[in-house]
Amino acid sequence: NAGVTQTPKFHILKIGQSMTLQCTQDMNHNYMYWYRQDPGMGLKLIYYSVGAGITDKGEVPNGYNVSRSTTEDFPLRLELAAPSQTSVYFCASSYSSDQPQHFGDGTRLSIL
Amino acid sequence: KQEVTQIPAALSVPEGENLVLNCSFTDSAIYNLQWFRQDPGKGLTSLLLIQSSQREQTSGRLNASLDKSSGRSTLYIAASQPGDSATYLCAGETDSWGKLQFGAGTQVVVTP
């Protein structure tokens, strides 16, 4: 059972570079979410999607973009990386809004 | 804006003691409340989800209560074991889209 798979697990990026964090789920979940977790803090919502073709901003969307062309995939794009985007990024999915969210193992991103 | 607070930030108990973890939230118009467990370097695992119409949920040694009027949820873990050592996070659902507002978590150490 793969669940929610995130790649890469670790990455170092230079300031000003761009990259895409990948997230895929095999549970046929409609809802998908991207969070970031900074040390000693709770998770903050970046973007979410309620189905293919539908995305919306969360609490901290600046500097990020998403797309949802299929039910399975929900990539997160960082444009012009900044040191403030150094964080652990988690992708999650759920069948509906009142069902538990399933999380991937995260991508640990450092921007230097 | 929903604010979620977890106190204490860290807790150490001897094996066999019952654990009581607290979560408070500012907006009583919460949809659902979820409790998660996070192991070091890992993603989050959903433990219990309490829907807004419920007052508690139970799973094995875990019991979670929800009191919307006082803005509090409590997670009880009976007869703690060293394997229960982890960080426990609570999250309130802020709207019908499943968007979660997380607390910073309580780090639990159960000593043999």
Short mmCIF file of C-alpha atoms in Angstrom, two decimals:
data_model
loop_
_atom_site.label_atom_id
_atom_site.label_comp_id
_atom_site.label_asym_id
_atom_site.label_seq_id
_atom_site.Cartn_x
_atom_site.Cartn_y
_atom_site.Cartn_z
CA ASN A 1 0.00 0.00 0.00
CA ALA A 2 1.83 3.10 -1.24
CA GLY A 3 -0.59 5.74 0.12
CA VAL A 4 0.83 9.24 -0.37
CA THR A 5 4.27 9.36 -2.00
CA GLN A 6 6.44 12.47 -2.01
CA THR A 7 9.64 13.01 -3.98
CA PRO A 8 12.35 13.99 -3.43
CA LYS A 9 12.87 13.26 0.28
CA PHE A 10 15.69 15.81 0.59
CA HIS A 11 16.87 18.65 -1.62
CA ILE A 12 19.18 21.64 -1.45
CA LEU A 13 18.29 24.56 -3.68
CA LYS A 14 20.12 27.79 -4.39
CA ILE A 15 18.42 31.17 -3.89
CA GLY A 16 16.53 32.17 -7.01
CA GLN A 17 16.26 28.66 -8.43
CA SER A 18 12.95 26.91 -9.05
CA MET A 19 11.82 23.37 -8.43
CA THR A 20 8.76 21.13 -8.25
CA LEU A 21 7.92 18.92 -5.31
CA GLN A 22 6.02 15.85 -6.42
CA CYS A 23 3.08 14.27 -4.63
CA THR A 24 1.05 11.30 -5.80
CA GLN A 25 -1.61 9.21 -4.08
CA ASP A 26 -3.10 5.86 -5.05
CA MET A 27 -6.21 5.93 -2.86
CA ASN A 28 -8.47 7.73 -5.36
CA HIS A 29 -8.86 10.62 -2.91
CA ASN A 30 -10.54 13.78 -4.14
CA TYR A 31 -9.01 16.17 -1.62
CA MET A 32 -5.30 16.95 -1.57
CA TYR A 33 -3.30 19.43 0.52
CA TRP A 34 0.17 20.92 0.77
CA TYR A 35 1.51 22.01 4.16
CA ARG A 36 4.84 23.33 5.39
CA GLN A 37 6.26 22.69 8.84
CA ASP A 38 8.91 24.94 10.34
CA PRO A 39 10.93 23.82 13.42
CA GLY A 40 8.84 23.78 16.60
CA MET A 41 5.75 24.94 14.76
CA GLY A 42 2.56 23.35 13.62
CA LEU A 43 1.82 22.78 9.97
CA LYS A 44 0.56 25.63 7.81
CA LEU A 45 -1.59 25.11 4.72
CA ILE A 46 -0.09 26.33 1.44
CA TYR A 47 -2.61 25.16 -1.20
CA TYR A 48 -5.37 22.63 -1.45
CA SER A 49 -7.46 20.93 -4.13
CA VAL A 50 -10.92 19.37 -3.97
CA GLY A 51 -10.64 17.55 -7.28
CA ALA A 52 -8.88 17.51 -10.63
CA GLY A 53 -8.77 20.99 -12.11
CA ILE A 54 -9.77 22.73 -8.85
CA THR A 55 -7.21 24.39 -6.58
CA ASP A 56 -7.28 27.20 -4.04
CA LYS A 57 -4.94 29.09 -1.74
CA GLY A 58 -4.37 28.23 1.88
CA GLU A 59 -2.85 30.33 4.66
CA VAL A 60 0.66 30.82 3.20
CA PRO A 61 0.51 30.61 -0.65
CA ASN A 62 3.00 33.35 -1.58
CA GLY A 63 5.96 32.03 -3.58
CA TYR A 64 4.23 28.78 -4.52
CA ASN A 65 2.01 27.43 -7.27
CA VAL A 66 0.10 24.18 -7.76
CA SER A 67 -1.76 22.29 -10.43
CA ARG A 68 -4.11 19.29 -10.35
CA SER A 69 -4.45 17.75 -13.78
CA THR A 70 -5.24 14.26 -12.46
CA THR A 71 -6.82 12.83 -9.31
CA GLU A 72 -3.54 11.16 -8.36
CA ASP A 73 -1.00 13.99 -8.68
CA PHE A 74 -0.69 17.35 -6.94
CA PRO A 75 2.73 18.94 -7.59
CA LEU A 76 3.92 22.03 -5.72
CA ARG A 77 6.08 24.52 -7.64
CA LEU A 78 8.52 26.92 -5.98
CA GLU A 79 9.49 29.86 -8.16
CA LEU A 80 12.50 32.04 -7.28
CA ALA A 81 13.37 30.17 -4.10
CA ALA A 82 14.07 32.27 -0.99
CA PRO A 83 15.73 31.25 2.32
CA SER A 84 12.36 31.73 4.07
CA GLN A 85 11.09 28.73 2.11
CA THR A 86 13.50 26.40 3.88
CA SER A 87 11.11 23.97 5.55
CA VAL A 88 9.68 20.47 5.57
CA TYR A 89 6.85 20.12 3.06
CA PHE A 90 4.05 17.62 3.56
CA CYS A 91 1.43 16.48 1.09
CA ALA A 92 -1.82 14.97 2.38
CA SER A 93 -4.99 13.54 0.89
CA SER A 94 -8.45 12.53 2.04
CA TYR A 95 -11.52 11.00 0.42
CA SER A 96 -13.72 13.85 1.63
CA SER A 97 -13.43 16.84 3.92
CA ASP A 98 -14.77 14.95 6.96
CA GLN A 99 -12.43 11.97 6.58
CA PRO A 100 -8.93 11.68 8.10
CA GLN A 101 -6.07 13.13 6.09
CA HIS A 102 -3.27 10.75 5.05
CA PHE A 103 0.20 12.23 4.94
CA GLY A 104 3.34 11.52 2.97
CA ASP A 105 6.75 11.35 4.67
CA GLY A 106 7.66 14.87 3.62
CA THR A 107 10.30 16.66 1.56
CA ARG A 108 13.05 18.39 3.53
CA LEU A 109 14.09 21.44 1.52
CA SER A 110 17.00 23.76 2.27
CA ILE A 111 17.55 26.95 0.34
CA LEU A 112 21.02 28.42 0.54
CA LYS B 1 -8.93 33.26 12.40
CA GLN B 2 -8.81 29.96 14.23
CA GLU B 3 -5.90 29.65 16.66
CA VAL B 4 -4.98 26.24 18.06
CA THR B 5 -2.79 25.90 21.16
CA GLN B 6 -1.27 22.83 22.76
CA ILE B 7 0.10 22.94 26.28
CA PRO B 8 2.50 21.64 27.46
CA ALA B 9 5.02 21.68 24.61
CA ALA B 10 6.78 18.65 26.10
CA LEU B 11 5.90 15.94 28.59
CA SER B 12 7.81 13.04 30.13
CA VAL B 13 6.08 10.21 32.00
CA PRO B 14 7.10 6.79 33.29
CA GLU B 15 5.76 3.74 31.53
CA GLY B 16 2.30 2.70 32.68
CA GLU B 17 1.05 6.18 33.53
CA ASN B 18 -1.95 7.62 31.71
CA LEU B 19 -1.24 10.49 29.35
CA VAL B 20 -3.46 13.56 29.09
CA LEU B 21 -2.78 15.92 26.19
CA ASN B 22 -4.61 19.22 25.86
CA CYS B 23 -5.67 21.22 22.84
CA SER B 24 -7.53 24.52 22.86
CA PHE B 25 -9.01 26.50 19.99
CA THR B 26 -10.38 30.03 19.77
CA ASP B 27 -13.34 29.62 17.40
CA SER B 28 -16.10 27.30 18.64
CA ALA B 29 -17.47 27.09 15.08
CA ILE B 30 -15.10 24.25 14.36
CA TYR B 31 -16.08 21.56 11.88
CA ASN B 32 -14.04 18.54 12.93
CA LEU B 33 -11.02 18.01 15.13
CA GLN B 34 -8.24 15.57 14.39
CA TRP B 35 -5.43 14.18 16.50
CA PHE B 36 -2.21 13.09 14.79
CA ARG B 37 0.99 11.39 15.82
CA GLN B 38 4.35 12.38 14.30
CA ASP B 39 7.51 10.32 14.72
CA PRO B 40 10.91 11.99 14.12
CA GLY B 41 11.62 12.48 10.43
CA LYS B 42 8.24 11.07 9.44
CA GLY B 43 4.88 12.30 8.27
CA LEU B 44 1.76 12.51 10.36
CA THR B 45 -0.43 9.55 11.20
CA SER B 46 -4.09 10.19 11.93
CA LEU B 47 -5.14 8.83 15.34
CA LEU B 48 -8.69 10.02 15.86
CA LEU B 49 -11.14 12.31 14.10
CA ILE B 50 -14.02 13.80 16.10
CA GLN B 51 -16.80 15.19 13.97
CA SER B 52 -18.46 18.41 15.08
CA SER B 53 -21.63 16.60 16.16
CA GLN B 54 -19.70 14.12 18.34
CA ARG B 55 -18.28 14.58 21.82
CA GLU B 56 -15.67 11.81 21.81
CA GLN B 57 -13.99 9.06 19.85
CA THR B 58 -12.18 5.95 21.06
CA SER B 59 -9.66 3.62 19.49
CA GLY B 60 -7.97 1.02 21.66
CA ARG B 61 -6.03 2.81 24.42
CA LEU B 62 -6.82 6.21 22.90
CA ASN B 63 -9.78 8.39 23.74
CA ALA B 64 -10.36 11.92 22.51
CA SER B 65 -13.03 14.33 23.69
CA LEU B 66 -14.32 17.52 22.12
CA ASP B 67 -16.05 20.38 23.95
CA LYS B 68 -16.83 23.05 21.39
CA SER B 69 -18.43 25.42 23.90
CA SER B 70 -15.24 25.67 25.96
CA GLY B 71 -12.94 25.41 22.93
CA ARG B 72 -11.09 22.34 24.19
CA SER B 73 -10.16 18.85 23.13
CA THR B 74 -8.30 16.28 25.21
CA LEU B 75 -6.47 13.15 24.10
CA TYR B 76 -6.14 10.40 26.71
CA ILE B 77 -3.67 7.55 26.24
CA ALA B 78 -4.14 4.81 28.80
CA ALA B 79 -1.26 2.81 30.27
CA SER B 80 1.47 4.52 28.28
CA GLN B 81 4.28 2.51 26.65
CA PRO B 82 7.73 3.56 25.38
CA GLY B 83 6.36 3.10 21.85
CA ASP B 84 3.96 5.97 22.52
CA SER B 85 6.92 8.38 22.51
CA ALA B 86 6.25 10.84 19.68
CA THR B 87 4.90 14.31 19.01
CA TYR B 88 1.12 14.60 19.12
CA LEU B 89 -0.61 17.32 17.14
CA CYS B 90 -4.20 18.43 17.15
CA ALA B 91 -5.81 20.23 14.23
CA GLY B 92 -9.15 21.93 13.86
CA GLU B 93 -11.02 21.96 10.58
CA THR B 94 -11.84 25.55 9.79
CA ASP B 95 -14.39 25.08 7.01
CA SER B 96 -16.15 22.46 4.92
CA TRP B 97 -13.15 22.03 2.60
CA GLY B 98 -11.10 20.13 5.17
CA LYS B 99 -8.60 22.92 5.73
CA LEU B 100 -6.78 22.23 9.00
CA GLN B 101 -5.33 24.68 11.52
CA PHE B 102 -2.64 22.91 13.53
CA GLY B 103 -1.30 23.35 17.02
CA ALA B 104 2.48 23.24 17.52
CA GLY B 105 2.27 19.82 19.16
CA THR B 106 3.19 18.16 22.45
CA GLN B 107 6.38 16.09 22.46
CA VAL B 108 5.87 13.02 24.64
CA VAL B 109 8.60 10.80 26.10
CA VAL B 110 7.59 7.61 27.92
CA THR B 111 10.48 6.26 29.97
CA PRO B 112 10.80 2.50 30.70
#
